[in-house]
Every structure is written in C-alpha cells, then in structure tokens.
Amino acid sequence: MSNTLTGLYPVIYRAIDVVSRELVGFIPAVSRDARATRAGLNQTVRSPVVPALAAGNITPAATSSSGTDRIISYVDLTLSKARKVPFHITGEEEVALGESATSIMQQSFEQAFRTLANEIEADLAALYVASSRAYGTAGTAPFGTAGDFSDFAQMHVILDDNGAPRTGRHLVIGSAAMGNIRGKQSVLFKANEAGTDELLRNGIVARVEGFDIHDSAQVKAHTKGAGTGYDVNNGAGYAVKDTTITLDGGTVNTTGIKAGDVVTWAGDSNKYVVKTGLTDVSGDIVLNKPGLRATLADTVEMTIGNSYAANMAFTSDAIVLATRPPARPAGGDAADDTMMVTDPISGITFEVAVYRQYHQVTYEVGLVWGVVANKSEHMAILLG
C-alpha cells in the first residue's frame, strides 16, 4: 500500500518541530562525513592524516633534491550503531482513544526522535577522552567569577597553541556552567556591550569571544582513576611532543590510570588528558596529541586530577558524525511505506517506517550512525 504515511505528515512534522528546539549541543557543532554514509554497518571508513612537514634550506644545484618521506597515519570511522524506536497501536486502542489518538501519536513520534537524538549526543559527548589538554578546576563549574572571561580565554590558548583553526570553534557546556554564564556574566546581558539582547530577553548565548556556545544535557561526568604514586621511569626523560610515558612505583587501587584522566607533573602547569591508561604498578600511558608541552625528567611523580564534568571546546573538524537511514534489501522489506524527516536544527534525517500487521500497526523511527574524534589537537576540556 503506497502513501501510507501521507495522512501522518502533519503529526510527524509537529513532533519534529518540538524536538528540534531541544537539539542543541554537540550534534550541530560537529562536522559530517558524507563518504561514511555509504558504508555498511560496522564497516570502517579510513581517513588519511598527513603529519607536520619540516622546512629546509634552498641550495642552488643542477638538480632538485628529493622530497621528504612522510609517515601517513589515519583515523577510522565506523558506522557502529543501527538503532530504532518502535511503537504500535491496535484497532481496539484506536477506537478507545478516539480524538486522543492523534495527540498520543504525536507524542510517541516526539519521544522517538528525542531518544535517538539523545543517544547520538551522548556518543559525541563521550569523545572528551580524546581531548589534548584541560583547563579549570575539577569539581567546580566554570564561569563562576562575575565578569571573568578567563575560561573562554584559556580554551583559546590551548587550541591556539595546538595550531587549531580560528574558525568553526565551539564550546559545549553542561547546565552548571550555563547557569553561571546566565547568572554571573552580567556583561553578556548588556545589549550595548554584547551587541545583542538575546541572552537578556530569550536566554540565548550565541557567540562569545569566538566560540559558538551550546549547552547539552549529555556532558559527561568523568570519574578519575584511583591509582597513586606513579613516577616517570625513563633515565633520559621525555621531550616536548612525546606522548608515550613510562611509569613505575604505582599503587593501582583497582582502577589505576584511566582514559580521560587529567594528569600533571611538577614544574609543568599543563593538564594533559590520558588517551590510554594503565592498570598495573608500572608500564606505559599514552597522552593525546600533541603530547607534552614541556620536557619531563626521570623520577618526577605524576598526579591524577580529581573527577570532573567534561565541558568541551573544539573546532568542528575535530569531531565527525556520520548518519544514514537503515539499509533495506533492493526488493524492499515488510514496510508498507517509509519517509525521511529532517530536523532543521541538527540536520539529522530520521527514517520513519510503517508496518501493517494483524489488527495493529507498528511505526518505527530508525537511524544508523557513527562518531569519531578526528583531531585531538583541536579538542580541549573545560573542567567542571
């Protein structure tokens, strides 16, 4: 039966209009990979990453010199999630509900879109563990000092030092941080100074000091590893940009050093984010790129920072999201009809399918997606 969903167009679009107002945060801030949308479920799409190249002197000669060898690395993106939100209504239920059936259908679609959007948002928020470095005080929401924009400034410092683009910068924060902005950063409420009255009138924080500001309910709470007493174990020490650090002398306390832990060493004010942790008394940890900002000597003790809320600053190229509708065989499946519904805020296109069954109709909202942190150097954590 064709055009089965035609009569539900108004209901579905009213539902997506409601949900789209809630879709702020990571989803609209990250970039999309169109190539990955052609991949199958759990199929890997590999993107090459060219390293920094060294300069040399120009020396006149009869022939040109050969180019510099490059070691090309890569980042893999996998469409790892194929998710659906199904719901149904029977003939008897429809009769019993009467005029309320339309309202219930709208709310059912609304909840389906919300469920999938929240899952995608949570997957993106979980990529905080790939960030280069961190700033702030763990356990204390940022922007807590009235008129102090240091938190904005220090996020720029990290991204600038790492060579991140000045364009396309985003800051995604949780409710506590957003509450401080709205409650304590009064300069943003002054239309003559801020250049807009959006925050004062409507509570909208659009762009501050070069960051597009987003709030998200899915900002992650990181619980620190319980390890203690780890020391650097390398007689030669480590140089700037090193990422693999050998440690010994540790007490594991079950969890040791975890991915996402923020670690520091005496004499270096930088707060580094751990990419690969350690659950032994000795061994290697790996820091996210670009690695150390200062030299690190042998025997220096490492400190694991406290648990924190992972507010994130990043450029849009640093995180990639790929989505597509669920695949069906060339001859189709049991669905009577399907339609695509695009959320105008996030840009995500959901598939809605209808299945006519025995004395009931089942509706399904589905999506396939994958996420990846593409560039650690262009990501930083604002501790909360």
Coordinates of C-alpha atoms in Angstrom, one line a residue:
M1 CA 0.0 0.0 0.0
S2 CA 1.6 3.3 -1.1
N3 CA 1.5 6.6 0.7
T4 CA 0.5 5.0 4.0
L5 CA 2.3 7.8 5.9
T6 CA 0.8 10.7 4.0
G7 CA -2.0 11.2 6.5
L8 CA 0.5 11.4 9.3
Y9 CA 2.7 14.1 7.7
P10 CA 1.3 16.9 9.9
V11 CA 1.6 14.7 13.1
I12 CA 5.2 13.7 12.4
Y13 CA 6.4 17.2 11.5
R14 CA 4.7 18.8 14.6
A15 CA 6.6 16.2 16.6
I16 CA 10.0 17.0 15.0
D17 CA 9.4 20.7 15.4
V18 CA 9.1 20.2 19.2
V19 CA 12.2 18.0 19.4
S20 CA 14.3 20.3 17.2
R21 CA 14.2 23.0 19.8
E22 CA 15.9 20.7 22.2
L23 CA 18.7 19.6 19.8
V24 CA 21.4 21.9 20.8
G25 CA 24.9 20.9 21.9
F26 CA 27.3 18.5 20.2
I27 CA 25.2 17.5 17.2
P28 CA 25.0 20.8 15.4
A29 CA 28.6 21.7 16.3
V30 CA 30.5 18.7 14.7
S31 CA 31.3 18.0 11.1
R32 CA 29.7 15.3 8.9
D33 CA 31.5 12.8 6.7
A34 CA 29.5 12.1 3.5
R35 CA 31.7 9.2 2.4
A36 CA 30.9 7.3 5.6
T37 CA 27.2 7.4 4.9
R38 CA 27.9 4.9 2.0
A39 CA 29.4 2.4 4.4
G40 CA 27.7 -0.7 5.8
L41 CA 27.1 -1.3 9.5
N42 CA 30.4 -1.9 11.3
Q43 CA 32.3 -1.2 8.1
T44 CA 35.4 1.0 8.6
V45 CA 36.0 4.2 6.6
R46 CA 39.6 5.3 6.8
S47 CA 40.7 8.9 6.5
P48 CA 44.4 9.7 6.0
V49 CA 46.2 12.1 8.3
V50 CA 49.4 13.8 7.0
P51 CA 52.0 14.7 9.7
A52 CA 53.7 18.1 10.0
L53 CA 56.4 18.6 7.5
A54 CA 59.9 20.1 8.2
A55 CA 61.4 23.0 6.3
G56 CA 64.9 23.0 4.7
N57 CA 67.3 25.4 3.2
I58 CA 67.2 26.2 -0.5
T59 CA 70.6 25.4 -2.1
P60 CA 71.1 26.0 -5.8
A61 CA 72.2 22.9 -7.6
A62 CA 72.0 21.2 -11.1
T63 CA 69.1 19.1 -9.9
S64 CA 66.4 19.4 -7.3
S65 CA 66.5 17.4 -4.1
S66 CA 64.1 14.6 -3.4
G67 CA 61.1 15.2 -1.3
T68 CA 60.9 14.4 2.4
D69 CA 59.5 10.9 3.3
R70 CA 56.2 11.1 5.2
I71 CA 54.6 8.6 7.6
I72 CA 50.9 8.8 6.9
S73 CA 48.6 7.9 9.8
Y74 CA 44.9 7.6 9.7
V75 CA 41.6 7.9 11.6
D76 CA 38.9 5.2 11.3
L77 CA 35.2 5.9 11.4
T78 CA 32.8 3.1 11.8
L79 CA 29.0 3.2 11.5
S80 CA 28.6 1.2 14.7
K81 CA 25.0 2.0 15.7
A82 CA 21.8 0.8 13.9
R83 CA 19.0 1.8 16.3
K84 CA 15.3 2.0 16.2
V85 CA 12.4 3.2 18.3
P86 CA 9.3 1.2 17.5
F87 CA 5.7 1.7 18.9
H88 CA 2.3 0.4 17.8
I89 CA -1.4 1.0 18.1
T90 CA -4.1 -1.7 17.8
G91 CA -7.5 -1.2 16.3
E92 CA -9.2 -1.5 19.7
E93 CA -6.9 1.0 21.2
E94 CA -7.6 3.5 18.4
V95 CA -11.3 3.1 18.9
A96 CA -11.0 3.5 22.7
L97 CA -8.7 6.6 22.4
G98 CA -11.0 8.4 20.0
E99 CA -9.8 12.0 19.4
S100 CA -6.9 11.5 21.8
A101 CA -5.2 9.1 19.3
T102 CA -3.7 11.9 17.3
S103 CA -2.1 13.6 20.3
I104 CA -0.7 10.2 21.5
M105 CA 0.7 9.5 18.1
Q106 CA 2.4 13.0 18.0
Q107 CA 3.9 12.5 21.5
S108 CA 5.1 9.0 20.5
F109 CA 7.0 10.3 17.5
E110 CA 8.3 13.1 19.6
Q111 CA 9.7 10.7 22.2
A112 CA 11.2 8.5 19.4
F113 CA 13.1 11.4 17.9
R114 CA 14.2 12.6 21.3
T115 CA 15.5 9.1 22.2
L116 CA 17.7 8.7 19.2
A117 CA 19.0 12.3 19.3
N118 CA 20.0 11.9 22.9
E119 CA 21.9 8.7 22.1
I120 CA 23.8 10.4 19.3
E121 CA 24.5 13.4 21.6
A122 CA 25.8 11.0 24.3
D123 CA 28.1 9.3 21.9
L124 CA 29.6 12.6 20.8
A125 CA 30.0 13.8 24.4
A126 CA 31.9 10.6 25.3
L127 CA 34.7 11.7 22.9
Y128 CA 36.0 14.0 25.6
V129 CA 38.6 11.3 26.3
A130 CA 40.3 12.2 23.0
S131 CA 41.0 15.9 24.1
S132 CA 44.5 17.2 24.1
R133 CA 44.6 19.1 27.4
A134 CA 42.4 20.6 30.0
Y135 CA 41.9 23.8 32.0
G136 CA 40.0 24.8 35.1
T137 CA 39.2 23.3 38.5
A138 CA 37.8 19.8 38.6
G139 CA 34.5 19.7 40.6
T140 CA 33.9 23.5 40.2
A141 CA 31.6 24.8 37.4
P142 CA 33.4 27.3 35.2
F143 CA 32.4 30.9 34.7
G144 CA 31.8 31.2 38.4
T145 CA 33.5 34.6 38.9
A146 CA 31.5 37.5 37.7
G147 CA 33.0 39.4 34.8
D148 CA 35.9 37.0 34.5
F149 CA 36.3 35.6 30.9
S150 CA 39.4 33.6 31.7
D151 CA 37.7 30.3 31.0
F152 CA 36.9 31.4 27.4
A153 CA 40.5 32.8 27.0
Q154 CA 42.3 29.7 28.3
M155 CA 40.3 27.4 25.9
H156 CA 41.5 29.6 23.1
V157 CA 45.1 29.4 24.4
I158 CA 45.0 25.6 24.2
L159 CA 43.6 25.5 20.8
D160 CA 45.9 28.3 19.5
D161 CA 49.0 26.6 20.9
N162 CA 47.9 23.4 19.2
G163 CA 47.5 25.1 15.8
A164 CA 43.7 24.7 15.6
P165 CA 41.9 26.9 13.1
R166 CA 40.5 30.1 14.4
T167 CA 37.2 29.5 12.6
G168 CA 34.5 27.0 13.5
R169 CA 35.2 26.9 17.2
H170 CA 32.5 25.6 19.6
L171 CA 32.1 25.4 23.3
V172 CA 29.7 22.8 24.6
I173 CA 28.9 23.1 28.3
G174 CA 26.6 21.5 30.9
S175 CA 23.8 23.1 32.9
A176 CA 26.0 24.2 35.8
A177 CA 28.4 26.1 33.5
M178 CA 25.5 27.6 31.6
G179 CA 23.8 28.6 34.8
N180 CA 27.0 30.5 35.8
I181 CA 27.1 32.3 32.4
R182 CA 23.4 33.3 32.8
G183 CA 23.7 34.2 36.4
K184 CA 27.1 35.8 36.8
Q185 CA 28.4 37.1 33.5
S186 CA 26.4 40.3 33.5
V187 CA 28.3 41.9 30.7
L188 CA 26.6 39.5 28.3
F189 CA 23.2 40.9 29.4
K190 CA 24.2 44.4 28.5
A191 CA 22.9 44.8 24.9
N192 CA 25.1 47.9 24.3
E193 CA 28.2 45.9 25.2
A194 CA 27.3 42.4 24.0
G195 CA 25.8 43.7 20.7
T196 CA 22.6 41.6 21.2
D197 CA 19.8 41.3 23.7
E198 CA 19.3 37.6 23.0
L199 CA 20.7 36.4 26.4
L200 CA 18.8 39.1 28.3
R201 CA 15.4 38.6 26.6
N202 CA 15.5 34.9 25.5
G203 CA 18.3 33.2 27.4
I204 CA 20.2 32.5 24.2
V205 CA 24.0 32.5 24.3
A206 CA 25.1 32.6 20.6
R207 CA 28.7 33.5 20.2
V208 CA 31.2 34.7 22.8
E209 CA 34.9 35.5 22.2
G210 CA 34.9 33.5 19.0
F211 CA 33.1 30.4 20.4
D212 CA 29.7 29.3 19.4
I213 CA 28.2 28.4 22.7
H214 CA 26.0 25.3 23.1
D215 CA 24.5 23.6 26.1
S216 CA 24.0 19.9 26.4
A217 CA 22.3 17.6 28.8
Q218 CA 24.8 14.8 27.8
V219 CA 28.0 16.4 29.0
K220 CA 29.9 13.5 30.7
A221 CA 30.9 13.2 34.3
H222 CA 34.4 11.6 34.4
T223 CA 35.3 9.5 37.5
K224 CA 39.1 9.6 38.0
G225 CA 41.3 6.6 38.2
A226 CA 42.2 5.7 41.8
G227 CA 45.9 5.0 41.1
T228 CA 48.5 6.8 43.2
G229 CA 52.3 7.2 43.4
Y230 CA 53.2 6.7 39.7
D231 CA 56.7 8.1 38.8
V232 CA 58.4 8.7 35.5
N233 CA 60.6 5.8 34.6
N234 CA 63.0 6.9 31.9
G235 CA 66.6 7.9 32.7
A236 CA 66.7 10.1 29.6
G237 CA 63.4 11.9 30.4
Y238 CA 61.0 13.0 27.7
A239 CA 61.0 15.7 25.2
V240 CA 58.3 18.2 24.1
K241 CA 55.6 16.4 21.9
D242 CA 56.3 12.9 23.4
T243 CA 53.1 11.1 24.0
T244 CA 54.1 7.7 25.4
I245 CA 55.3 8.0 29.1
T246 CA 56.7 5.0 31.0
L247 CA 55.8 4.9 34.7
D248 CA 56.6 2.8 37.7
G249 CA 56.1 2.7 41.5
G250 CA 52.3 3.0 41.3
T251 CA 49.5 1.7 43.5
V252 CA 46.7 0.6 41.3
N253 CA 43.7 0.7 43.7
T254 CA 41.7 -1.3 41.2
T255 CA 41.2 1.3 38.5
G256 CA 44.8 2.7 38.2
I257 CA 45.0 5.4 35.5
K258 CA 42.0 5.7 33.2
A259 CA 41.5 7.1 29.7
G260 CA 40.2 10.6 30.2
D261 CA 42.1 11.2 33.4
V262 CA 43.7 14.6 33.6
V263 CA 47.3 14.3 34.8
T264 CA 50.1 16.7 35.7
W265 CA 53.8 16.7 36.6
A266 CA 55.7 19.1 38.9
G267 CA 57.2 22.0 37.1
D268 CA 54.7 21.9 34.2
S269 CA 51.4 23.8 34.5
N270 CA 49.7 22.0 31.6
K271 CA 47.0 19.5 32.4
Y272 CA 47.2 16.5 30.0
V273 CA 44.4 14.2 29.0
V274 CA 45.2 10.4 29.0
K275 CA 44.4 8.5 25.9
T276 CA 45.5 5.0 27.1
G277 CA 45.6 4.3 30.8
L278 CA 47.3 1.7 32.9
T279 CA 46.0 -0.9 35.4
D280 CA 49.4 -2.2 36.7
V281 CA 52.1 -0.9 39.0
S282 CA 54.3 0.0 36.0
G283 CA 54.0 0.4 32.3
D284 CA 53.2 2.9 29.6
I285 CA 50.4 5.5 29.4
V286 CA 49.7 7.4 26.2
L287 CA 48.7 11.1 26.2
N288 CA 46.5 12.6 23.5
K289 CA 48.3 14.6 20.8
P290 CA 50.1 16.9 20.6
G291 CA 51.7 15.4 23.8
L292 CA 54.0 17.1 26.2
R293 CA 54.4 20.9 26.2
A294 CA 57.5 20.8 28.3
T295 CA 60.4 18.4 28.9
L296 CA 59.8 15.8 31.6
A297 CA 62.6 14.4 33.8
D298 CA 63.0 10.9 35.2
T299 CA 61.5 10.1 38.7
V300 CA 59.1 13.0 38.6
E301 CA 55.8 12.0 40.3
M302 CA 52.6 12.1 38.3
T303 CA 49.4 13.4 39.8
I304 CA 45.9 12.3 38.7
G305 CA 43.4 15.2 38.8
N306 CA 40.0 14.9 40.5
S307 CA 36.8 13.8 38.9
Y308 CA 35.2 16.4 36.6
A309 CA 32.4 17.3 34.3
A310 CA 33.8 17.3 30.7
N311 CA 32.7 20.6 29.1
M312 CA 34.4 20.7 25.7
A313 CA 35.9 23.3 23.4
F314 CA 36.7 22.1 19.8
T315 CA 36.8 23.1 16.2
S316 CA 34.1 21.4 14.0
D317 CA 36.7 19.4 12.1
A318 CA 37.9 17.7 15.3
I319 CA 34.8 15.5 15.6
V320 CA 33.0 13.7 12.8
L321 CA 29.4 12.4 12.8
A322 CA 28.1 10.2 10.0
T323 CA 24.4 9.2 9.8
R324 CA 22.2 7.5 7.3
P325 CA 18.8 5.7 7.2
P326 CA 18.8 2.0 7.8
A327 CA 19.5 -0.1 4.7
R328 CA 16.9 -2.3 3.2
P329 CA 17.2 -5.0 0.5
A330 CA 16.8 -4.0 -3.1
G331 CA 13.4 -5.7 -3.2
G332 CA 12.3 -4.0 -0.1
D333 CA 11.1 -5.5 3.2
A334 CA 7.8 -5.8 5.0
A335 CA 7.4 -2.0 5.5
D336 CA 4.3 -0.6 3.8
D337 CA 5.8 2.8 3.5
T338 CA 8.8 4.9 4.6
M339 CA 9.5 8.6 4.7
M340 CA 12.5 10.8 5.7
V341 CA 12.1 13.5 8.2
T342 CA 15.0 16.1 8.6
D343 CA 15.5 18.0 11.8
P344 CA 16.2 21.6 10.7
I345 CA 18.4 22.4 13.8
S346 CA 20.7 19.4 13.9
G347 CA 20.4 18.4 10.2
I348 CA 19.9 14.8 11.1
T349 CA 17.5 12.9 8.8
F350 CA 15.4 10.2 10.5
E351 CA 13.6 7.4 8.7
V352 CA 10.0 6.7 9.7
A353 CA 8.6 3.4 8.6
V354 CA 5.1 1.8 9.0
Y355 CA 4.3 -1.9 9.2
R356 CA 0.7 -3.1 8.9
Q357 CA 0.2 -6.2 11.0
Y358 CA -2.6 -8.4 12.4
H359 CA -5.1 -6.0 14.0
Q360 CA -2.3 -3.5 14.7
V361 CA 0.0 -1.0 13.0
T362 CA 3.7 -0.6 14.1
Y363 CA 5.7 2.6 13.5
E364 CA 9.5 2.7 13.6
V365 CA 11.9 5.6 13.7
G366 CA 15.3 4.4 12.8
L367 CA 18.9 5.7 12.1
V368 CA 22.4 4.3 11.5
W369 CA 25.3 6.4 12.8
G370 CA 29.0 6.5 13.9
V371 CA 31.2 9.1 15.6
V372 CA 35.0 9.6 15.8
A373 CA 37.4 12.1 17.3
N374 CA 39.3 13.2 14.2
K375 CA 41.9 15.6 15.7
S376 CA 42.8 15.6 19.3
E377 CA 44.9 18.7 18.9
H378 CA 41.7 20.6 18.1
M379 CA 39.9 19.5 21.3
A380 CA 40.2 20.7 24.9
I381 CA 38.3 20.1 28.1
L382 CA 37.0 22.9 30.3
L383 CA 36.8 21.2 33.7
G384 CA 33.7 21.5 35.7

